[in-house]
PDB file of C-alpha atoms in Angstrom:
ATOM      1  CA  MET A  89     -13.509-104.066  26.066  1.00  0.00           C
ATOM      2  CA  SER A  90     -14.642-105.078  29.540  1.00  0.00           C
ATOM      3  CA  TYR A  91     -11.966-102.969  31.225  1.00  0.00           C
ATOM      4  CA  VAL A  92     -12.545 -99.908  29.028  1.00  0.00           C
ATOM      5  CA  LEU A  93     -16.321 -99.986  29.539  1.00  0.00           C
ATOM      6  CA  GLY A  94     -16.205-100.906  33.217  1.00  0.00           C
ATOM      7  CA  LYS A  95     -18.548-103.827  32.552  1.00  0.00           C
ATOM      8  CA  SER A  96     -18.252-107.476  33.551  1.00  0.00           C
ATOM      9  CA  LEU A  97     -16.532-110.031  31.356  1.00  0.00           C
ATOM     10  CA  PHE A  98     -19.843-111.849  31.120  1.00  0.00           C
ATOM     11  CA  ASP A  99     -21.681-108.789  29.784  1.00  0.00           C
ATOM     12  CA  THR A 100     -19.022-107.932  27.227  1.00  0.00           C
ATOM     13  CA  GLY A 101     -18.544-111.594  26.314  1.00  0.00           C
ATOM     14  CA  VAL A 102     -22.241-112.092  25.564  1.00  0.00           C
ATOM     15  CA  LEU A 103     -22.298-108.816  23.626  1.00  0.00           C
ATOM     16  CA  THR A 104     -19.232-109.825  21.628  1.00  0.00           C
ATOM     17  CA  THR A 105     -20.806-113.177  20.763  1.00  0.00           C
ATOM     18  CA  ALA A 106     -24.059-111.507  19.697  1.00  0.00           C
ATOM     19  CA  LEU A 107     -22.202-108.912  17.618  1.00  0.00           C
ATOM     20  CA  ALA A 108     -20.066-111.574  15.939  1.00  0.00           C
ATOM     21  CA  THR A 109     -23.207-113.536  15.052  1.00  0.00           C
ATOM     22  CA  CYS A 110     -24.906-110.420  13.660  1.00  0.00           C
ATOM     23  CA  ALA A 111     -21.759-109.533  11.712  1.00  0.00           C
ATOM     24  CA  MET A 112     -21.540-113.014  10.206  1.00  0.00           C
ATOM     25  CA  LEU A 113     -25.187-113.010   9.120  1.00  0.00           C
ATOM     26  CA  TRP A 114     -24.943-109.462   7.764  1.00  0.00           C
ATOM     27  CA  ASN A 115     -21.732-110.364   5.913  1.00  0.00           C
ATOM     28  CA  MET A 116     -23.457-113.280   4.182  1.00  0.00           C
ATOM     29  CA  LEU A 117     -26.510-111.208   3.236  1.00  0.00           C
ATOM     30  CA  TYR A 118     -24.535-108.119   2.177  1.00  0.00           C
ATOM     31  CA  ASN A 119     -22.086-110.073   0.018  1.00  0.00           C
ATOM     32  CA  ALA A 120     -24.911-111.991  -1.680  1.00  0.00           C
ATOM     33  CA  MET A 121     -26.622-108.685  -2.518  1.00  0.00           C
ATOM     34  CA  PHE A 122     -23.340-107.071  -3.581  1.00  0.00           C
ATOM     35  CA  GLU A 123     -22.462-109.956  -5.901  1.00  0.00           C
ATOM     36  CA  ARG A 124     -25.926-109.830  -7.515  1.00  0.00           C
ATOM     37  CA  VAL A 125     -25.480-106.123  -8.226  1.00  0.00           C
ATOM     38  CA  GLU A 126     -21.930-106.759  -9.443  1.00  0.00           C
ATOM     39  CA  LYS A 127     -23.144-109.478 -11.815  1.00  0.00           C
ATOM     40  CA  LYS A 128     -26.050-107.380 -13.081  1.00  0.00           C
ATOM     41  CA  PHE A 129     -23.950-104.289 -13.851  1.00  0.00           C
ATOM     42  CA  GLY A 130     -20.683-106.086 -14.647  1.00  0.00           C
ATOM     43  CA  PHE A 131     -18.331-103.746 -12.804  1.00  0.00           C
ATOM     44  CA  LYS A 132     -14.828-104.746 -11.756  1.00  0.00           C
ATOM     45  CA  ARG A 133     -13.599-104.778  -8.172  1.00  0.00           C
ATOM     46  CA  THR A 134     -11.373-101.754  -8.416  1.00  0.00           C
ATOM     47  CA  MET A 135      -9.994-100.013  -5.345  1.00  0.00           C
ATOM     48  CA  PRO A 136     -12.909 -97.519  -5.169  1.00  0.00           C
ATOM     49  CA  VAL A 137     -15.415-100.379  -5.486  1.00  0.00           C
ATOM     50  CA  ARG A 138     -13.616-102.337  -2.753  1.00  0.00           C
ATOM     51  CA  ILE A 139     -13.583 -99.292  -0.481  1.00  0.00           C
ATOM     52  CA  GLY A 140     -17.299 -98.772  -1.122  1.00  0.00           C
ATOM     53  CA  HIS A 141     -17.926-102.442  -0.382  1.00  0.00           C
ATOM     54  CA  ALA A 142     -16.064-102.250   2.937  1.00  0.00           C
ATOM     55  CA  VAL A 143     -17.790 -98.998   3.950  1.00  0.00           C
ATOM     56  CA  GLY A 144     -21.203-100.429   3.055  1.00  0.00           C
ATOM     57  CA  LEU A 145     -20.578-103.641   4.945  1.00  0.00           C
ATOM     58  CA  GLU A 146     -19.375-101.910   8.096  1.00  0.00           C
ATOM     59  CA  GLY A 147     -21.918 -99.110   7.764  1.00  0.00           C
ATOM     60  CA  GLY A 148     -24.742-101.619   7.772  1.00  0.00           C
ATOM     61  CA  LEU A 149     -23.564-102.972  11.098  1.00  0.00           C
ATOM     62  CA  VAL A 150     -23.570 -99.575  12.818  1.00  0.00           C
ATOM     63  CA  LEU A 151     -27.297 -99.506  13.526  1.00  0.00           C
ATOM     64  CA  VAL A 152     -27.414-103.049  14.881  1.00  0.00           C
ATOM     65  CA  VAL A 153     -24.300-102.617  17.015  1.00  0.00           C
ATOM     66  CA  VAL A 154     -25.399 -99.291  18.491  1.00  0.00           C
ATOM     67  CA  LEU A 155     -28.869-100.548  19.404  1.00  0.00           C
ATOM     68  CA  LEU A 156     -27.660-103.891  20.761  1.00  0.00           C
ATOM     69  CA  ALA A 157     -24.739-102.425  22.736  1.00  0.00           C
ATOM     70  CA  ALA A 158     -26.857 -99.632  24.243  1.00  0.00           C
ATOM     71  CA  TRP A 159     -29.531-102.083  25.323  1.00  0.00           C
ATOM     72  CA  TRP A 160     -27.276-104.888  26.617  1.00  0.00           C
ATOM     73  CA  LEU A 161     -24.760-102.691  28.421  1.00  0.00           C
ATOM     74  CA  SER A 162     -27.330-100.116  29.623  1.00  0.00           C
ATOM     75  CA  ILE A 163     -25.373 -97.260  28.089  1.00  0.00           C
ATOM     76  CA  SER A 164     -26.500 -94.257  26.072  1.00  0.00           C
ATOM     77  CA  TYR A 165     -26.818 -94.404  22.307  1.00  0.00           C
ATOM     78  CA  TRP A 166     -23.966 -91.908  22.119  1.00  0.00           C
ATOM     79  CA  ASP A 167     -21.670 -94.131  24.186  1.00  0.00           C
ATOM     80  CA  ALA A 168     -22.698 -97.130  22.087  1.00  0.00           C
ATOM     81  CA  PHE A 169     -21.979 -95.115  18.940  1.00  0.00           C
ATOM     82  CA  LEU A 170     -18.507 -94.195  20.247  1.00  0.00           C
ATOM     83  CA  LEU A 171     -17.907 -97.868  21.039  1.00  0.00           C
ATOM     84  CA  GLU A 172     -18.891 -98.751  17.471  1.00  0.00           C
ATOM     85  CA  MET A 173     -16.562 -96.081  16.048  1.00  0.00           C
ATOM     86  CA  GLY A 174     -13.714 -97.702  17.974  1.00  0.00           C
ATOM     87  CA  LEU A 175     -14.623-101.074  16.503  1.00  0.00           C
ATOM     88  CA  ILE A 176     -14.881 -99.606  13.003  1.00  0.00           C
ATOM     89  CA  ALA A 177     -11.416 -98.059  13.336  1.00  0.00           C
ATOM     90  CA  PHE A 178     -10.117-101.638  13.412  1.00  0.00           C
ATOM     91  CA  PHE A 179     -12.633-103.569  11.320  1.00  0.00           C
ATOM     92  CA  LEU A 180     -13.000-101.216   8.343  1.00  0.00           C
ATOM     93  CA  PRO A 181      -9.376-101.630   7.180  1.00  0.00           C
ATOM     94  CA  TYR A 182      -9.546-105.314   8.158  1.00  0.00           C
ATOM     95  CA  THR A 183     -12.668-105.792   5.992  1.00  0.00           C
ATOM     96  CA  TYR A 184     -10.986-104.154   3.013  1.00  0.00           C
ATOM     97  CA  VAL A 185      -7.808-106.241   3.278  1.00  0.00           C
ATOM     98  CA  TYR A 186      -9.635-109.497   4.064  1.00  0.00           C
ATOM     99  CA  ASN A 187     -11.901-109.239   1.025  1.00  0.00           C
ATOM    100  CA  LEU A 188      -9.004-108.226  -1.224  1.00  0.00           C
ATOM    101  CA  VAL A 189      -6.950-111.260  -0.145  1.00  0.00           C
ATOM    102  CA  TYR A 190      -9.994-113.569  -0.332  1.00  0.00           C
ATOM    103  CA  ASP A 191     -10.752-112.499  -3.905  1.00  0.00           C
ATOM    104  CA  LYS A 192      -7.130-112.955  -5.006  1.00  0.00           C
ATOM    105  CA  VAL A 193      -6.788-116.405  -3.421  1.00  0.00           C
ATOM    106  CA  ARG A 194     -10.174-117.528  -4.764  1.00  0.00           C
ATOM    107  CA  GLU A 195      -9.267-116.329  -8.260  1.00  0.00           C
ATOM    108  CA  ARG A 196      -6.042-118.358  -8.182  1.00  0.00           C
ATOM    109  CA  LEU A 197      -7.836-121.469  -6.942  1.00  0.00           C
ATOM    110  CA  VAL A 198     -10.506-121.168  -9.632  1.00  0.00           C
ATOM    111  CA  ARG A 199      -7.849-120.727 -12.325  1.00  0.00           C
ATOM    112  CA  ARG A 200      -5.922-123.718 -11.002  1.00  0.00           C
ATOM    113  CA  GLY A 201      -9.104-125.809 -11.030  1.00  0.00           C
ATOM    114  CA  GLU A 202      -9.930-124.748 -14.588  1.00  0.00           C
ATOM    115  CA  SER A 203      -6.426-125.497 -15.858  1.00  0.00           C
ATOM    116  CA  GLY A 204      -6.646-128.988 -14.326  1.00  0.00           C
ATOM    117  CA  ARG A 205      -9.765-129.736 -16.366  1.00  0.00           C
ATOM    118  CA  VAL A 206      -8.262-128.883 -19.748  1.00  0.00           C
ATOM    119  CA  GLY A 207      -8.408-131.918 -22.025  1.00  0.00           C
ATOM    120  CA  VAL A 208     -10.722-133.868 -19.748  1.00  0.00           C
ATOM    121  CA  ALA A 209     -13.647-135.354 -21.669  1.00  0.00           C
TER     122      ALA A 209
END
């Protein structure tokens, strides 16, 4: 990112750390809200729901990333938006696949834990 933007490694490194922190906090908040809505309405995580989840998660980061990148790197909002679109091109499919795999692995672990408790008083 430093080379592409013509900015120092320090500037892009600090920005990357800040963006990763924002993404982690947003991920926790967004997933907590999503799971509350999921529980309330009882829908299944079908492919369209998973796609909507990924788009919502990444879409929520756009505003924060654009504002933070424009300010920290002293670039225009348009350039910051283009930077974010480049990041989304990678992270949107990654988000979809990561959450799909996480849900499948978690489901197996929960089932395994439940089957181990059968017959235990």
